[in-house]
Coordinates of C-alpha atoms in Angstrom, one line a residue:
X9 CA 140.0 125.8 101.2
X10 CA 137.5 124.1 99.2
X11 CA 133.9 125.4 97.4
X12 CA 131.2 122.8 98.9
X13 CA 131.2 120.4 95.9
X14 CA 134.1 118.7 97.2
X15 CA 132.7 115.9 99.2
X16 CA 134.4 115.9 102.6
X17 CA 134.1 113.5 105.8
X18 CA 134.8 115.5 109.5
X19 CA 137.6 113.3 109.9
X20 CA 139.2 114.9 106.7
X21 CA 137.8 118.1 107.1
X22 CA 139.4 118.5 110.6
X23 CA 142.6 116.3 110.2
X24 CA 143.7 119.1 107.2
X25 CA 141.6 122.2 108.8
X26 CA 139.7 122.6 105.8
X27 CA 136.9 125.5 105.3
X28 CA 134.6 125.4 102.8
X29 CA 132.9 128.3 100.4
X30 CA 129.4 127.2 100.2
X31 CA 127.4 126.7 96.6
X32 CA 123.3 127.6 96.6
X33 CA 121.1 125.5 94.6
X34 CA 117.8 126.6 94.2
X35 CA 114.8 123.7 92.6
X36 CA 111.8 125.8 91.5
X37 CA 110.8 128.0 94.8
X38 CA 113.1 126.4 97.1
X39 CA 116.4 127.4 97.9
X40 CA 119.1 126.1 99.6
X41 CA 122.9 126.8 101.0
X42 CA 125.1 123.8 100.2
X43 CA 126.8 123.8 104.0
X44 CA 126.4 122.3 107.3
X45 CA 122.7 122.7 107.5
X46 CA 122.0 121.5 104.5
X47 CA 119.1 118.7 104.3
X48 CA 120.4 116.5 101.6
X49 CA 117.3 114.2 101.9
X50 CA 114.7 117.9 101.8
X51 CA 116.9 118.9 98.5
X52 CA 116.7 114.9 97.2
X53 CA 113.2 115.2 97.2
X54 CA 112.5 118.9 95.7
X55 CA 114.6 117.9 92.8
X56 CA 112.8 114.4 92.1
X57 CA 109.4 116.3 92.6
X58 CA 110.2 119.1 90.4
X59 CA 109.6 119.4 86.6
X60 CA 112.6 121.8 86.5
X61 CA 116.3 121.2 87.0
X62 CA 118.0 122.7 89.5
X63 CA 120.0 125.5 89.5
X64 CA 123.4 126.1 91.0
X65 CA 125.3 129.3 92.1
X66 CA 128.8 129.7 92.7
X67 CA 130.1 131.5 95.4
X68 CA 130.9 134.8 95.0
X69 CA 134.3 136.1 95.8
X70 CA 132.8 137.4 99.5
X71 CA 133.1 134.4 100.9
X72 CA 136.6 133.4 99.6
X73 CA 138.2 136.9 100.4
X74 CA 136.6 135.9 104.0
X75 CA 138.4 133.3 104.1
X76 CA 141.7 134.4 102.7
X77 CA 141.6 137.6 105.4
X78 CA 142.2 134.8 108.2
X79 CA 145.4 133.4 106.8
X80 CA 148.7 134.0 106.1
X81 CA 149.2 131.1 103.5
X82 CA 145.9 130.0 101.4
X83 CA 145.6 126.8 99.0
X84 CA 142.2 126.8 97.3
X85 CA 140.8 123.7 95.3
X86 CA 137.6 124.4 92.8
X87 CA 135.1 123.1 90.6
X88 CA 136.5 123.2 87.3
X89 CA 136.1 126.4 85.4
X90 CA 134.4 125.1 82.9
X91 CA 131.4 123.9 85.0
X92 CA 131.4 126.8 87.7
X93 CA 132.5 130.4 88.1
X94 CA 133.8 129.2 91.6
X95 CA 137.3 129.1 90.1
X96 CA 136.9 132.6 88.4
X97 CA 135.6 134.1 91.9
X98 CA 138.4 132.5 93.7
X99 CA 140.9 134.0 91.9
X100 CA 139.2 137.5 91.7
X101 CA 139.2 137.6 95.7
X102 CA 143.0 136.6 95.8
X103 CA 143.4 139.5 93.2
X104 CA 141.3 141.6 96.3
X105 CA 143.0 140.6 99.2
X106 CA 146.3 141.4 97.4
X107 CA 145.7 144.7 97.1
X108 CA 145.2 144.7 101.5
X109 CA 148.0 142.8 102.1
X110 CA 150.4 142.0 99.2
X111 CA 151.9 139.6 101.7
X112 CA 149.8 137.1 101.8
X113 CA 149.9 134.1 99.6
X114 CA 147.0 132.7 97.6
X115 CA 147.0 129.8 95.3
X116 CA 144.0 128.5 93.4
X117 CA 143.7 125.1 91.6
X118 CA 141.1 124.6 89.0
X119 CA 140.5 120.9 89.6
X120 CA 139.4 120.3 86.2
X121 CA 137.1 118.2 88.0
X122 CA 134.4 118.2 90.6
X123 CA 133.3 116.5 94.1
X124 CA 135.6 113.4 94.9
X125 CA 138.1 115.2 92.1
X126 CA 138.3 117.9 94.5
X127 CA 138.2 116.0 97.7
X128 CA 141.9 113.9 96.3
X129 CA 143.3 117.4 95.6
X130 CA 142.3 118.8 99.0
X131 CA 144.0 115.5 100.4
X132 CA 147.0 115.2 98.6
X133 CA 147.3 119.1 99.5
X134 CA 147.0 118.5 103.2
X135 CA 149.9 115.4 103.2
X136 CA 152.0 117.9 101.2
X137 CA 151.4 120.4 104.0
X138 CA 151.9 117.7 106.8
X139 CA 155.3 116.3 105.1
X140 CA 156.4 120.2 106.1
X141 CA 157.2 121.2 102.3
X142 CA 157.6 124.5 101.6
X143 CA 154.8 126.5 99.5
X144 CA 156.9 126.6 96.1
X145 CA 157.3 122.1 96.4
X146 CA 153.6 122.2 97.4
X147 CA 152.8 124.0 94.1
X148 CA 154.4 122.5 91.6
X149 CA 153.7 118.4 93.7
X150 CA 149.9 119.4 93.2
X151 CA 149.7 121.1 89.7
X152 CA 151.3 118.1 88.6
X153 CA 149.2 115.3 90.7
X154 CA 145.8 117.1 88.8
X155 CA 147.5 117.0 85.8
X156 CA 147.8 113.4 86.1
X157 CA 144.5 113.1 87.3
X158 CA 141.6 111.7 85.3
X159 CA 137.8 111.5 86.0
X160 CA 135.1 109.0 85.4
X161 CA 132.0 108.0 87.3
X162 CA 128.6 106.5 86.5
X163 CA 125.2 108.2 86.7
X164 CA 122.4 106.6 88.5
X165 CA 119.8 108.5 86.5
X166 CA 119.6 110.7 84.3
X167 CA 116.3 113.1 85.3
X168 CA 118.6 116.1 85.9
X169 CA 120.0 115.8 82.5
X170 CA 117.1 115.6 80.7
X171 CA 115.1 118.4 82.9
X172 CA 118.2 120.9 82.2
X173 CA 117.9 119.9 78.3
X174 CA 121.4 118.4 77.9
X175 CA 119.7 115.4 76.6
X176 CA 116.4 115.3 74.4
X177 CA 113.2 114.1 76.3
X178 CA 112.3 111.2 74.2
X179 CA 116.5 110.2 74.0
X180 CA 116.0 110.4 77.6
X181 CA 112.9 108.1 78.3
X182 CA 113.9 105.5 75.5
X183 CA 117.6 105.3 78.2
X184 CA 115.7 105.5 81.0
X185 CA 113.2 102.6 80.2
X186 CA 115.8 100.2 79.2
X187 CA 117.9 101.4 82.1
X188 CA 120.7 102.8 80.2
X189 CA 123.6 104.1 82.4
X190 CA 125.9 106.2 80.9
X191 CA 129.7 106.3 82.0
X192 CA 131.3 109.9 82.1
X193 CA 134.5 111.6 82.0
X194 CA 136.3 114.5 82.6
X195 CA 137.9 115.8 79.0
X196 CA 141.3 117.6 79.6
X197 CA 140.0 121.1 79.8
X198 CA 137.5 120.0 82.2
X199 CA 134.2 119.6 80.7
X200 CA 132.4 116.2 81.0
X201 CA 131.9 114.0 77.9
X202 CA 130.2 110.6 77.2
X203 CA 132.9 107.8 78.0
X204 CA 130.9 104.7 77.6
X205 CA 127.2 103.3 78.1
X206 CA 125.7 100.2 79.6
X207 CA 122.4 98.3 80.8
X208 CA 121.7 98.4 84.4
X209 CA 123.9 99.7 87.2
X210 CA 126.1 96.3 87.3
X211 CA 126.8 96.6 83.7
X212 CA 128.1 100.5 83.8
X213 CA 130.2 100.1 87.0
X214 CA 131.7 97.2 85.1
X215 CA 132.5 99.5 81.9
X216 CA 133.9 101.7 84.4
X217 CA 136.5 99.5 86.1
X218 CA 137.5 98.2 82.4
X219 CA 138.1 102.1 81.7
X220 CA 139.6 103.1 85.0
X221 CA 142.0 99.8 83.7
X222 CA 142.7 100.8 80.5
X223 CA 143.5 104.2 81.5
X224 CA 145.4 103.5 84.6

């Protein structure tokens, strides 16, 4: 099980049987339900035509404990804690359904990350689960594969960050008119933090194969 910021193909979503606890994101008056009828292009456009940044919601613990209700054995990958209460809620419904059926076996992982973060969890997860392991191996493989893990990507603009205030107005039209990418990362308790900078799209994706290098 996966909150909907994991980005997920069918092919992957039906190979491992994955369900997904759905986000809401609301841009000034409109809101929206990050799930299967979801009109990326509809949201796309409210949030480049709004002066506000969007707003996201978690999911509660509802739609986990729904979830968890249908199965005997439940692996759960989230947004990291520090950027959602999706983790938190997770963990609250396992703490629920417990108290219905003590049997039943719950494991959340904070990803300490967030959409294709959580999507190599969610995979590694599902080989772990096709190689036949049992739950305790399945555990301890995937605590340690996100403990290895690191994050970094490239933003292709930086509207959001300036609408929501994490960077000042004028900072953020001096970058954007000399095209200033910034490269991000993932710090080790799971909050993002500027990695690196560079001019133009070309230039950042460089800077971030040079860090992926350095790191890897």
């Amino acid at each position: 099980m996966v909150d909907s910021c994991c980005d997920l193909t069918e092919e992957l979503r039906e190979r491992f049987d994955i369900s997904t606890a759905p986000l809401s994101i609301d841009v000034g008056d409109k809101h929206f339900i990050d799930d299967e009828n979801l009109d990326r292009e509809r949201l796309l456009d409210a949030m480049r035509n709004s002066s506000d940044a969007p707003k996201t919601a978690s999911p509660g613990p509802g739609p986990f404990l729904d979830l968890y209700q249908k199965y005997e054995n439940s692996f759960v990958v989230t947004l990291s804690k520090e950027l959602s209460a999706s983790y938190q809620n997770a963990v609250l419904a396992k703490e629920l359904v417990k108290e219905e059926a003590a049997d039943k076996f719950v494991k959340v992982f904070n990803s300490f990350s967030a959409s294709a973060g959580e999507t190599m969890i969610a995979y590694k997860l599902g080989e772990l689960i096709e190689a036949g392991l049992n739950r305790d191996e399945i555990v301890e493989k995937t605590e340690k594969y996100v403990e290895d893990m690191q994050t970094l990507f490239v933003l292709d603009s930086l509207d959001n960050l300036i609408k929501a205030g994490r960077m000042g107005k004028l900072k953020g039209k001096i970058a954007s008119f000399f095209n200033i990418k910034p490269v991000l990362g993932a710090t080790p308790e799971g909050t993002i933090t500027l990695v690196d900078k560079a001019r133009g799209s070309k230039r950042a994706i460089r800077k971030l194969v040079e860090k992926i290098g350095e790191r890897g």
